[in-house]
Tab-separated table of N, CA and C in Angstrom:
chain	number	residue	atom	x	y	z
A	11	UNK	N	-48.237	36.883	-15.896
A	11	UNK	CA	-49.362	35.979	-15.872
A	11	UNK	C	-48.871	34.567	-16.208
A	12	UNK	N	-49.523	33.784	-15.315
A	12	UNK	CA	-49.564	32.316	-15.876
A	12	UNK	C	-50.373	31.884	-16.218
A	13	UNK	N	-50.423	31.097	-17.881
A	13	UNK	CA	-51.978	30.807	-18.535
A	13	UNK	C	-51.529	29.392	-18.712
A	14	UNK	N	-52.310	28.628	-18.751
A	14	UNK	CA	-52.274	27.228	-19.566
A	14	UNK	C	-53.552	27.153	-20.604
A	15	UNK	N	-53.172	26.103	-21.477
A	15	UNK	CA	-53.658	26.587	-22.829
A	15	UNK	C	-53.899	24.763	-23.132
A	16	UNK	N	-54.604	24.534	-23.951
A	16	UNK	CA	-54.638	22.939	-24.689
A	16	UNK	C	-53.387	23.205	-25.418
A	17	UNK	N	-52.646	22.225	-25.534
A	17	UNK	CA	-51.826	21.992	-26.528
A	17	UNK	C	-51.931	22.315	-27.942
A	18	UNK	N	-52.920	21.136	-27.834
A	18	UNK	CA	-53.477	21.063	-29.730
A	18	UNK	C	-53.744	22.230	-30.185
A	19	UNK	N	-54.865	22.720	-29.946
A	19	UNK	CA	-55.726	24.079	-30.403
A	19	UNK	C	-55.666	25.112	-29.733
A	20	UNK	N	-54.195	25.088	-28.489
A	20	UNK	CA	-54.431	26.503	-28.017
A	20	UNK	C	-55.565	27.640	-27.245
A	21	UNK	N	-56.705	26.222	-27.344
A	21	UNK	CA	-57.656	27.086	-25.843
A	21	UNK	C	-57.554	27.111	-24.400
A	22	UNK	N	-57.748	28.415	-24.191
A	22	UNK	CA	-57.238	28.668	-22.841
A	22	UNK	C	-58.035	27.808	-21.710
A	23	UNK	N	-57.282	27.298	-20.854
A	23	UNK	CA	-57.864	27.004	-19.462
A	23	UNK	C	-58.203	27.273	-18.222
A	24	UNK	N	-57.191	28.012	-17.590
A	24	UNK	CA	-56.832	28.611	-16.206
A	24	UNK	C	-55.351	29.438	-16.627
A	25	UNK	N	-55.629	30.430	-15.822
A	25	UNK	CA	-54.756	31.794	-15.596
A	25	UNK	C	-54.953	32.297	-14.480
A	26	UNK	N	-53.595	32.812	-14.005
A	26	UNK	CA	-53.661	34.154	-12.716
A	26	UNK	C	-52.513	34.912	-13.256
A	27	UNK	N	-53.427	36.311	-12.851
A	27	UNK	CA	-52.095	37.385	-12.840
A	27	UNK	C	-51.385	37.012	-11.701
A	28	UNK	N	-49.844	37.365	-11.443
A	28	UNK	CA	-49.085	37.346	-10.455
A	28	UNK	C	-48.597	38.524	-10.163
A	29	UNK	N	-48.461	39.325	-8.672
A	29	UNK	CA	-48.138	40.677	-8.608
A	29	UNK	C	-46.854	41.158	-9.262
A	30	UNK	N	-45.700	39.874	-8.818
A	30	UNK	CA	-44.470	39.928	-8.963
A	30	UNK	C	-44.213	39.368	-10.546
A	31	UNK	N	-43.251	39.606	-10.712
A	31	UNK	CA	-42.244	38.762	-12.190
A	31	UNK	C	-42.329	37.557	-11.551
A	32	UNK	N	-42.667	36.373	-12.538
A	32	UNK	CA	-42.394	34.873	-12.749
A	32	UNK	C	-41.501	34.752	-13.589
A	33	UNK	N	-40.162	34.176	-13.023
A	33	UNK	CA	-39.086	33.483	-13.895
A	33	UNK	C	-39.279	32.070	-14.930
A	34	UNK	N	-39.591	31.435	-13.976
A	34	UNK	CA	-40.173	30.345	-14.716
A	34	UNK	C	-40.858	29.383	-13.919
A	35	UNK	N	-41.761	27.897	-14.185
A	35	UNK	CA	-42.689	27.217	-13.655
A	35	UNK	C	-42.439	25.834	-13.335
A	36	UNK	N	-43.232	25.172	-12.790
A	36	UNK	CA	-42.857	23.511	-13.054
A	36	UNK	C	-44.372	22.702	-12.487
A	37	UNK	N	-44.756	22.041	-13.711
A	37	UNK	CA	-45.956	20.949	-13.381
A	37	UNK	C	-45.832	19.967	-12.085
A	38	UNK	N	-46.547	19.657	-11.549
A	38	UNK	CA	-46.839	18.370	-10.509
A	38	UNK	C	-46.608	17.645	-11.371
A	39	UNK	N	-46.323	16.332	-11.201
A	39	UNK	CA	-45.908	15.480	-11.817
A	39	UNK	C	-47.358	14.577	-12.238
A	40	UNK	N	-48.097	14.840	-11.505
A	40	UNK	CA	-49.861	14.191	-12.009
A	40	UNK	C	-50.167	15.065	-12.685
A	41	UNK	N	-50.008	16.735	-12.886
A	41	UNK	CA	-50.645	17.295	-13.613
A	41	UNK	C	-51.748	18.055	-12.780
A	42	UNK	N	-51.836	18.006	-11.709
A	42	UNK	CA	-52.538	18.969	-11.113
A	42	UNK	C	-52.923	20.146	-10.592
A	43	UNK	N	-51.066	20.171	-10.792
A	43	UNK	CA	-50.749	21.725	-10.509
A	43	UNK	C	-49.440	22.242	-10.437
A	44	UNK	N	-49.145	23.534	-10.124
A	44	UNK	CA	-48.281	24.289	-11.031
A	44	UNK	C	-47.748	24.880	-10.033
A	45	UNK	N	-45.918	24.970	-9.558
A	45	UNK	CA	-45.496	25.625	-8.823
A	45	UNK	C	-44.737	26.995	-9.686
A	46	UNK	N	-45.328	28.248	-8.830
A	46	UNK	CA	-44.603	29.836	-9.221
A	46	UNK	C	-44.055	30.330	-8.019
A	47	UNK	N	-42.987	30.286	-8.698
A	47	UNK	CA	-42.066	31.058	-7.732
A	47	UNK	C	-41.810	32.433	-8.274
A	48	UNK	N	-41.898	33.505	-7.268
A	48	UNK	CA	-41.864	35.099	-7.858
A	48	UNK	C	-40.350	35.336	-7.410
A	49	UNK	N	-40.440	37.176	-7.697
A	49	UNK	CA	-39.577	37.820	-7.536
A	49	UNK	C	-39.823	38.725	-6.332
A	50	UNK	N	-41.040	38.337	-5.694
A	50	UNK	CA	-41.330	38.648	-4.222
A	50	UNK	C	-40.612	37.985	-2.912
A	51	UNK	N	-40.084	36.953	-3.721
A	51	UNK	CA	-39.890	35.403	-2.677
A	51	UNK	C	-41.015	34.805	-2.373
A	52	UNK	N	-42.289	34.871	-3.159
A	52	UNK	CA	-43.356	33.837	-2.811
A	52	UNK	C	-43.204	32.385	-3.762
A	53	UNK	N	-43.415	31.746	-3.225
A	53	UNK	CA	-43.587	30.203	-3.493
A	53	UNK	C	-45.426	29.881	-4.050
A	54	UNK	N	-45.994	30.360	-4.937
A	54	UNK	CA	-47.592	29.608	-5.460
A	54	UNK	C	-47.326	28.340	-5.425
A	55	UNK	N	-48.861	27.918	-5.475
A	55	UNK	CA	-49.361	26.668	-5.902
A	55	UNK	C	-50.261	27.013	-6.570
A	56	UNK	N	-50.418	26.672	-7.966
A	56	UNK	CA	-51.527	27.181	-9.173
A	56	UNK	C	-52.371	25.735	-9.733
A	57	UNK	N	-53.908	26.287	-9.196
A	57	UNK	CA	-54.381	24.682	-9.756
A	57	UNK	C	-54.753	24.902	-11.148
A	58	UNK	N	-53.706	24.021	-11.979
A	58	UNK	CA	-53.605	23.793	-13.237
A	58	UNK	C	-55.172	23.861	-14.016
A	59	UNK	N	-56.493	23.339	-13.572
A	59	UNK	CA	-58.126	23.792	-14.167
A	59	UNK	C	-59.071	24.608	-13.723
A	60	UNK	N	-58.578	25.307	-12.664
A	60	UNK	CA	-59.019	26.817	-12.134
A	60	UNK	C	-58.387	28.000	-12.065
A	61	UNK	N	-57.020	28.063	-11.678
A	61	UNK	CA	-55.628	29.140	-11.800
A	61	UNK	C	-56.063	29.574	-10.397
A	62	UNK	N	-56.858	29.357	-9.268
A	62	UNK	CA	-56.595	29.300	-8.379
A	62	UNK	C	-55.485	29.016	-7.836
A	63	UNK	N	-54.958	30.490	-6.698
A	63	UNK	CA	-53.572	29.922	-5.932
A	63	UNK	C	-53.880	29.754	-4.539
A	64	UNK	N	-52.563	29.447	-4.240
A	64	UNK	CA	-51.979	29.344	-2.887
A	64	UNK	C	-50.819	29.580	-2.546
A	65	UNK	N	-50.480	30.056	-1.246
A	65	UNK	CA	-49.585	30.780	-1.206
A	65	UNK	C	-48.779	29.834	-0.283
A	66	UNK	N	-47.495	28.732	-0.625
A	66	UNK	CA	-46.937	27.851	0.473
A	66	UNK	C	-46.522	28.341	1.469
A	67	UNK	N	-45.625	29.166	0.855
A	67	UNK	CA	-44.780	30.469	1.700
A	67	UNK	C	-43.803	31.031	0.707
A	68	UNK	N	-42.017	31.554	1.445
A	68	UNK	CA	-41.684	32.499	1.078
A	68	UNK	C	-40.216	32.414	1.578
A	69	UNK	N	-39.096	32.539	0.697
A	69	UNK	CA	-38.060	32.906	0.568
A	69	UNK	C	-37.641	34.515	0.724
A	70	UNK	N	-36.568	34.366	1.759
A	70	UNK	CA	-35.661	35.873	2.366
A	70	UNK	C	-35.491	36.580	1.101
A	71	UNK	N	-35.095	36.499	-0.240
A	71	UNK	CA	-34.977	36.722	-1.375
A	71	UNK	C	-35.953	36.196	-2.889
A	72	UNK	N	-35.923	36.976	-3.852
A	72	UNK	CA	-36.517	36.071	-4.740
A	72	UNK	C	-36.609	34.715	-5.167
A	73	UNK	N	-37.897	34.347	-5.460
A	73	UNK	CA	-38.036	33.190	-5.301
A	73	UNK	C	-37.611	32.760	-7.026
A	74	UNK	N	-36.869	31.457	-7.685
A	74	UNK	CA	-36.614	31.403	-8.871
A	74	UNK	C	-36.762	30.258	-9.648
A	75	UNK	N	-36.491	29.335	-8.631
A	75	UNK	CA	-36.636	27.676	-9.187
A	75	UNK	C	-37.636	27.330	-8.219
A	76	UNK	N	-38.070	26.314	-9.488
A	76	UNK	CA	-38.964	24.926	-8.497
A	76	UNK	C	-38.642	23.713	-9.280
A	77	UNK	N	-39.239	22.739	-8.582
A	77	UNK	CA	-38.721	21.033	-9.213
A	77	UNK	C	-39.655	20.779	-8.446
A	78	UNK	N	-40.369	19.665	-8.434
A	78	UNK	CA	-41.177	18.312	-8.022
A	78	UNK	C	-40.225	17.527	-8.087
A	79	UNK	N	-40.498	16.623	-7.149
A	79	UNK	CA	-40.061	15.170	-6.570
A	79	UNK	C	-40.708	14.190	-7.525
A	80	UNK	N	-39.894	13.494	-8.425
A	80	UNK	CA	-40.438	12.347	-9.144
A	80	UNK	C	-41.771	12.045	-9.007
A	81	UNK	N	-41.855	11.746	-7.685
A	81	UNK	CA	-43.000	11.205	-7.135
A	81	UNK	C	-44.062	12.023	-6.895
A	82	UNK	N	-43.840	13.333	-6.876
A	82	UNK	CA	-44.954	14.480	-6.683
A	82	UNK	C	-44.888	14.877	-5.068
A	83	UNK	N	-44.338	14.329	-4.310
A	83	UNK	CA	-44.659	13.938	-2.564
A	83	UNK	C	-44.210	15.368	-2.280
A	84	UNK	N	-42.550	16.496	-2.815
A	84	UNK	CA	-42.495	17.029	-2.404
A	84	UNK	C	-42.311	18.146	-3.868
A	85	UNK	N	-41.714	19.592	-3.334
A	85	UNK	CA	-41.606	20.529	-4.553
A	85	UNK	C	-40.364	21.072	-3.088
A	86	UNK	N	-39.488	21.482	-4.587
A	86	UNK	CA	-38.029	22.215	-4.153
A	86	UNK	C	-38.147	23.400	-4.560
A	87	UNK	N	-37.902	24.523	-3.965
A	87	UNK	CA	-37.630	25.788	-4.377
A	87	UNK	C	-36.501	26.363	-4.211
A	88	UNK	N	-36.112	27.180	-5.269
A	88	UNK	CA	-34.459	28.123	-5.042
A	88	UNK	C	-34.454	29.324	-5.009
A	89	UNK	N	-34.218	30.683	-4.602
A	89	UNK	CA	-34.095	31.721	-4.183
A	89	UNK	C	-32.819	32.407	-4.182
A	90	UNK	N	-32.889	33.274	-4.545
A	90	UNK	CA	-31.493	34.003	-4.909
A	90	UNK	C	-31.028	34.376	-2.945
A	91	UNK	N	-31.725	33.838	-2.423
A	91	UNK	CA	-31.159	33.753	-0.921
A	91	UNK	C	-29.941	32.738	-0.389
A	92	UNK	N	-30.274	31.781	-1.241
A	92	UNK	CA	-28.801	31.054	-1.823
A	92	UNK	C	-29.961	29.533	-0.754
A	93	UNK	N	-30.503	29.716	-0.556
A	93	UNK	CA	-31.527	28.614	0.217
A	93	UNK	C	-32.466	27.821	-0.597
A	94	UNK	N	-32.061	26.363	-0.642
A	94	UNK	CA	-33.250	25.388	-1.193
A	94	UNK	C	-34.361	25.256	-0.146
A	95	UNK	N	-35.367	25.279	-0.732
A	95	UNK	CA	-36.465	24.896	0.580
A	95	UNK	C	-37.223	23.500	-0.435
A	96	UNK	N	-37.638	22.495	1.044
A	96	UNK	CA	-38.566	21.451	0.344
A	96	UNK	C	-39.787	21.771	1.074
A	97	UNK	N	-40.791	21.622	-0.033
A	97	UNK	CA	-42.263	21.971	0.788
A	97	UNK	C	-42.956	20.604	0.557
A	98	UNK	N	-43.634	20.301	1.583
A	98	UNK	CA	-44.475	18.724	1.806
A	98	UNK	C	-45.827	19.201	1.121
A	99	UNK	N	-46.107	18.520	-0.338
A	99	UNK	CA	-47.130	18.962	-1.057
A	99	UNK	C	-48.154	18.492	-0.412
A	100	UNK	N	-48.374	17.474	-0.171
A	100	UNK	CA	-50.199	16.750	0.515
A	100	UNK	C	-50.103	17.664	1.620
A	101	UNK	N	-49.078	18.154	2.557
A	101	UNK	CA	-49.463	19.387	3.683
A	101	UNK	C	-49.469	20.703	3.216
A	102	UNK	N	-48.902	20.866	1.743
A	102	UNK	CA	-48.770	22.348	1.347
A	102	UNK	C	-48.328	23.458	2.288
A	103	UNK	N	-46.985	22.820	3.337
A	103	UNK	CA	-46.119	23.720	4.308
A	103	UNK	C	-44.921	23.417	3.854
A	104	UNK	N	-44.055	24.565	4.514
A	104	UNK	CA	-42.350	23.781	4.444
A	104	UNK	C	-42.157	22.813	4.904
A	105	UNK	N	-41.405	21.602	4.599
A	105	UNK	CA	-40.681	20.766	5.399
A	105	UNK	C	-39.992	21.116	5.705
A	106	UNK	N	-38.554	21.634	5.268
A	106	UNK	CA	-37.181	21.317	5.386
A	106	UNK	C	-36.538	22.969	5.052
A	107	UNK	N	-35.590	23.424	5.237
A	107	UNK	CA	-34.457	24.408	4.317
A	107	UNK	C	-33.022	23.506	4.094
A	108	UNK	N	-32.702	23.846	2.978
A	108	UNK	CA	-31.267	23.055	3.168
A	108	UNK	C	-30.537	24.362	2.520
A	109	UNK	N	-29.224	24.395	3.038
A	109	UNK	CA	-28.716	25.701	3.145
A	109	UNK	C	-27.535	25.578	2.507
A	110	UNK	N	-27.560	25.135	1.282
A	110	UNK	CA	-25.840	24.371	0.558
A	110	UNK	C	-25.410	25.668	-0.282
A	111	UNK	N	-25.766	26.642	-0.548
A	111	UNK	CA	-25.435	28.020	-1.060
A	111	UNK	C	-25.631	27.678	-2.432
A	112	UNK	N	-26.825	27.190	-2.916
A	112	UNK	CA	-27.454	26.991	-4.120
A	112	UNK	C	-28.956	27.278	-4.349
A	113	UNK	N	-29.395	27.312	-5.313
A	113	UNK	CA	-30.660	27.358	-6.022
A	113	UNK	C	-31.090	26.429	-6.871
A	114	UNK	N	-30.516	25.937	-6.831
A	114	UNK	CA	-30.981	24.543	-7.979
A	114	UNK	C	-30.587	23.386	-7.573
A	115	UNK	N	-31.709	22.522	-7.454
A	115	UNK	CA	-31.637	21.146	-7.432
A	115	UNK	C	-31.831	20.393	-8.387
A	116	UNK	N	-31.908	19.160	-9.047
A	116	UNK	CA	-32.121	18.411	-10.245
A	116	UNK	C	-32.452	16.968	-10.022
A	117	UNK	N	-33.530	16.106	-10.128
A	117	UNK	CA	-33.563	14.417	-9.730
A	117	UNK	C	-32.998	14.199	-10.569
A	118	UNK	N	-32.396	12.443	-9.848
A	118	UNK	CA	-32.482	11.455	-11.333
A	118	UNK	C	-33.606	11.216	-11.649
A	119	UNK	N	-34.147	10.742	-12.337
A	119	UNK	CA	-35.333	10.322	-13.100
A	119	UNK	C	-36.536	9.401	-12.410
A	120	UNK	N	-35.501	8.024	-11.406
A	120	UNK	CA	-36.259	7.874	-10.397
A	120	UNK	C	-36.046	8.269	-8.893
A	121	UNK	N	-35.579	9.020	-8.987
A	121	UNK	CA	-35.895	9.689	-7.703
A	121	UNK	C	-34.684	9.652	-6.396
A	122	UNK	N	-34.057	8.284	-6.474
A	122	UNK	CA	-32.871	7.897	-5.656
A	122	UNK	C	-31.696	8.698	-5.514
A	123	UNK	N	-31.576	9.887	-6.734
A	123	UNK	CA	-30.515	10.708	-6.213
A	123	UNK	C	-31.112	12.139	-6.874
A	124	UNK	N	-29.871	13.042	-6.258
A	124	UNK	CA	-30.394	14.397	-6.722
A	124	UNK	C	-29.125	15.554	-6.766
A	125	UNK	N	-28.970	16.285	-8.007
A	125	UNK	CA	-27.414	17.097	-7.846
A	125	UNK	C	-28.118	18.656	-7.530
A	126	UNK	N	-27.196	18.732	-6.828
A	126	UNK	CA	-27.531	20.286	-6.425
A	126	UNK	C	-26.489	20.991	-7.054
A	127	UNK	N	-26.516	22.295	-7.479
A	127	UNK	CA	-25.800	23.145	-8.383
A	127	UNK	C	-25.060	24.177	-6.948
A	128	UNK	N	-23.983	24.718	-7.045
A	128	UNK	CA	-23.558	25.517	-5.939
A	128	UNK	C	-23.071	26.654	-6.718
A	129	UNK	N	-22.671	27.911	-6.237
A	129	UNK	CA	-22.732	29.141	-6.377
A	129	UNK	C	-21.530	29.090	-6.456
A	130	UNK	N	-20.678	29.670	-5.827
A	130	UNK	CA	-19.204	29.800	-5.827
A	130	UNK	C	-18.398	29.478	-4.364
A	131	UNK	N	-17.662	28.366	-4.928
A	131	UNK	CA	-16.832	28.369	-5.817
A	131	UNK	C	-17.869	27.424	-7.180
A	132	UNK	N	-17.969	27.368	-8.508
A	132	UNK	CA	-19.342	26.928	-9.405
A	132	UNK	C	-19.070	24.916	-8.616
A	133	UNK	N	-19.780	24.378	-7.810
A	133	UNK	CA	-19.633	22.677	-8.212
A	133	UNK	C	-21.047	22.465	-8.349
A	134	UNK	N	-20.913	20.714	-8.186
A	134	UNK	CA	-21.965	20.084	-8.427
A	134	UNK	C	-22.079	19.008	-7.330
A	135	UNK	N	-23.144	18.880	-6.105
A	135	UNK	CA	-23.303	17.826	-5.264
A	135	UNK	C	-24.163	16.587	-5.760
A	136	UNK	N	-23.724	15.893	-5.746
A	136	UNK	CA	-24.633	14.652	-5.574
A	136	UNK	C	-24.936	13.935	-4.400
A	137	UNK	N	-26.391	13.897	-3.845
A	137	UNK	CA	-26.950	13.877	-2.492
A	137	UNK	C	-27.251	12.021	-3.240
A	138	UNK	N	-27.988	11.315	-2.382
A	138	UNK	CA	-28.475	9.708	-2.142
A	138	UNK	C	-29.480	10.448	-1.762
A	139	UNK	N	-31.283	10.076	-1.947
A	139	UNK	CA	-32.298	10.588	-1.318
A	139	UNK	C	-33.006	9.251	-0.494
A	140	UNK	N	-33.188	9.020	0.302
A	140	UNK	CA	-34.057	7.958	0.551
A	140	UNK	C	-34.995	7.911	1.567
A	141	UNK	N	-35.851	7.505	1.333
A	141	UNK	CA	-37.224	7.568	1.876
A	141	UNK	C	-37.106	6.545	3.625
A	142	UNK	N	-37.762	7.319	4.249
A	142	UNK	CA	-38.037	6.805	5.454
A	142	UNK	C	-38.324	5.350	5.714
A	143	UNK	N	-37.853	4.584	6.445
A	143	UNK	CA	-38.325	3.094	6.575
A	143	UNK	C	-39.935	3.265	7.020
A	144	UNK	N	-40.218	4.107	8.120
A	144	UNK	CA	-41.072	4.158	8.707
A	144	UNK	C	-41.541	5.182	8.917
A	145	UNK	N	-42.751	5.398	8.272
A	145	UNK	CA	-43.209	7.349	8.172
A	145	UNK	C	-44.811	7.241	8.858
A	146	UNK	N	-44.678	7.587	10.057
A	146	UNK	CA	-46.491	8.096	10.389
A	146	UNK	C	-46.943	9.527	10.664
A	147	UNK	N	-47.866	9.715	10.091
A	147	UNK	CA	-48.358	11.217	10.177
A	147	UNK	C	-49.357	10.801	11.431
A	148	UNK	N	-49.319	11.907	12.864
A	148	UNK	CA	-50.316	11.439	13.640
A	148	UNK	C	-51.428	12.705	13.429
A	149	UNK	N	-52.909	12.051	13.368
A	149	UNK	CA	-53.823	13.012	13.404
A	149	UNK	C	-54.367	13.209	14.409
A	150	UNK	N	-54.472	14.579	14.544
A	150	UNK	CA	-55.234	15.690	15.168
A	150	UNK	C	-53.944	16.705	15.563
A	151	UNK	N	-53.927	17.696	16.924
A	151	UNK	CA	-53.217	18.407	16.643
A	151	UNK	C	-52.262	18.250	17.997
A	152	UNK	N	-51.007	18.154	18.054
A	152	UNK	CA	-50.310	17.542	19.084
A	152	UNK	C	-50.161	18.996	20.066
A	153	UNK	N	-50.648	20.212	19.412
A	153	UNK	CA	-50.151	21.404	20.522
A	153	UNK	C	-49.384	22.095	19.532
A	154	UNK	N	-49.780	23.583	20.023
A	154	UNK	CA	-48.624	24.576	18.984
A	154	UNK	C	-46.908	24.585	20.156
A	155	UNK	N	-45.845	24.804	19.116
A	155	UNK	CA	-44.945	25.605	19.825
A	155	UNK	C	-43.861	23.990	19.405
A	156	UNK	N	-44.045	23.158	19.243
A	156	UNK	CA	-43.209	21.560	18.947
A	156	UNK	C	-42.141	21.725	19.222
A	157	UNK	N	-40.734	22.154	20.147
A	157	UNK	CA	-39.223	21.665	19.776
A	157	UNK	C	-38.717	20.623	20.206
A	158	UNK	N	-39.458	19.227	20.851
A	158	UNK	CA	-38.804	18.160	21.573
A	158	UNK	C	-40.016	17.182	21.363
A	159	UNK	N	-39.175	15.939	20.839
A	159	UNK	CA	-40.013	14.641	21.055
A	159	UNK	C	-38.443	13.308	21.431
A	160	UNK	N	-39.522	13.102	22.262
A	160	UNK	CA	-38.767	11.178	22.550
A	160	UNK	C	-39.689	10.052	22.325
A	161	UNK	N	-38.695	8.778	22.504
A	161	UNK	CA	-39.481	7.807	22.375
A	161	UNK	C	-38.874	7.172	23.819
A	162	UNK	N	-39.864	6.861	24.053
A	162	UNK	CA	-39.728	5.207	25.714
A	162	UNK	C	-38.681	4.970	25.048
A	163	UNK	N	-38.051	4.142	26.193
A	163	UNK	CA	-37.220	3.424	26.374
A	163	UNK	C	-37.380	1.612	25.140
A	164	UNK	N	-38.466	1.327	25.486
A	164	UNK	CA	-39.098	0.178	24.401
A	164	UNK	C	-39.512	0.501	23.347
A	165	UNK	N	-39.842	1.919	23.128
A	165	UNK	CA	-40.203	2.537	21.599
A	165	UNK	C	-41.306	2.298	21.362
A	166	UNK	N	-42.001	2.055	22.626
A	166	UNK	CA	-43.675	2.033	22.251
A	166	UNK	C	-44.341	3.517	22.518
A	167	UNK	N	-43.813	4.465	22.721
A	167	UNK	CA	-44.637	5.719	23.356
A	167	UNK	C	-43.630	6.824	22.918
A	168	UNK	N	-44.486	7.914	22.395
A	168	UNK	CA	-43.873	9.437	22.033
A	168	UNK	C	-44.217	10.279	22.788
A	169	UNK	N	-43.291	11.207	23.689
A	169	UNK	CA	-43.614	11.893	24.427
A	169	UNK	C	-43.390	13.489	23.218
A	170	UNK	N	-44.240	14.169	23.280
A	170	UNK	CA	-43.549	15.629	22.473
A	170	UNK	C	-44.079	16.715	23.179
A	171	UNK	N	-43.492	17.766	23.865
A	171	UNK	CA	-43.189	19.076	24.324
A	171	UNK	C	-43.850	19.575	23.548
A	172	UNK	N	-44.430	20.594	23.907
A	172	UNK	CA	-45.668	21.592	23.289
A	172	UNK	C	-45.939	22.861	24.348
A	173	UNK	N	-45.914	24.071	23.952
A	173	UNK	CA	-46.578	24.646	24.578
A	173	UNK	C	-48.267	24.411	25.306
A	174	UNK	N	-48.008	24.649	26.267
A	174	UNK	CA	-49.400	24.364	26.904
A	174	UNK	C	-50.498	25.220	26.646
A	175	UNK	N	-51.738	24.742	26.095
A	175	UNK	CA	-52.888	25.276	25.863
A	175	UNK	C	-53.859	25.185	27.348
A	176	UNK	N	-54.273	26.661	27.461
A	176	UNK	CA	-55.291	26.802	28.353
A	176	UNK	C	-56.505	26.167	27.955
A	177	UNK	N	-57.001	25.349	29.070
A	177	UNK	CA	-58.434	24.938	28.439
A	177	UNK	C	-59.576	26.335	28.493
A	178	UNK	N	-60.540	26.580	27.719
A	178	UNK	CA	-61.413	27.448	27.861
A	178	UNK	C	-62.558	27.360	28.379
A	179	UNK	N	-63.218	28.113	29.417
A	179	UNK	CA	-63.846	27.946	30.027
A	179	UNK	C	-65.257	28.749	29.712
């Protein structure tokens, strides 16, 4: 189970049982909520004043670490699959896998770098993180199936490949 409690006086707030063993946890960095990673390979999202979850997804192996991004933007998970995954919190999906044969990641404090821990042979990476010059999320839904996008020639227009949806009639 994961409970949170007041500090001061120890009254309870929000709890969920979890099916699996929880190793251990990590706050959002606002405080809103709570990443659990099991021994299922599930990845939660626990809202810190209801204990309501969510389920991001899921690691080939147990799931063991998490970290937040300074900034809260993303959450890292580690898995005895030897796979970091970053999940995009405001989308609450995977972004990314990065596949460095580790489980643990670590920020600096503000955010600009980050050491990853490696398995064997034991080292220590130090990555540069840096944020996109130019980041747009487009809304609505571009089509399931995504493996190809371009830009024009002038970089005014995105073409992206999609499986084709039947219109319904």
């Amino acid at each position: 189970m994961v409970a949170v409690h007041h500090a001061i006086d120890g009254t309870p707030r929000a709890s969920h049982v979890f099916a699996d063993y929880v190793l251990e946890t990590d706050w959002h960095p606002g405080g809103r909520g709570i990443a659990v990673p099991d021994f299922s390979g599930a990845v939660h999202w626990m809202d810190a004043r209801t204990g309501e979850t969510r389920l991001l997804g899921r690691h080939k192996a147990a799931a063991v670490f998490t970290v937040f991004s300074p900034d809260g933007e993303h959450l890292f998970s580690g898995g005895w699959d030897r796979d970091l995954i970053c999940w995009d919190v405001k989308a609450m999906r995977r972004a990314f896998t990065i596949g460095l044969d580790s489980y643990h990641l670590q920020f600096r404090a503000d955010g600009r770098q980050c050491a990853i821990v490696g398995w064997e042979p034991a080292r220590v990476q130090l990555h540069a993180v840096e944020r996109p010059v130019l980041y747009r999320e487009f809304a609505g839904d571009l089509g399931g199936g995504r493996n190809h996008a371009a830009f024009s020639p002038d970089g005014r227009w995105l073409a992206v490949h999609c499986r084709r949806v039947r219109p319904r009639v």
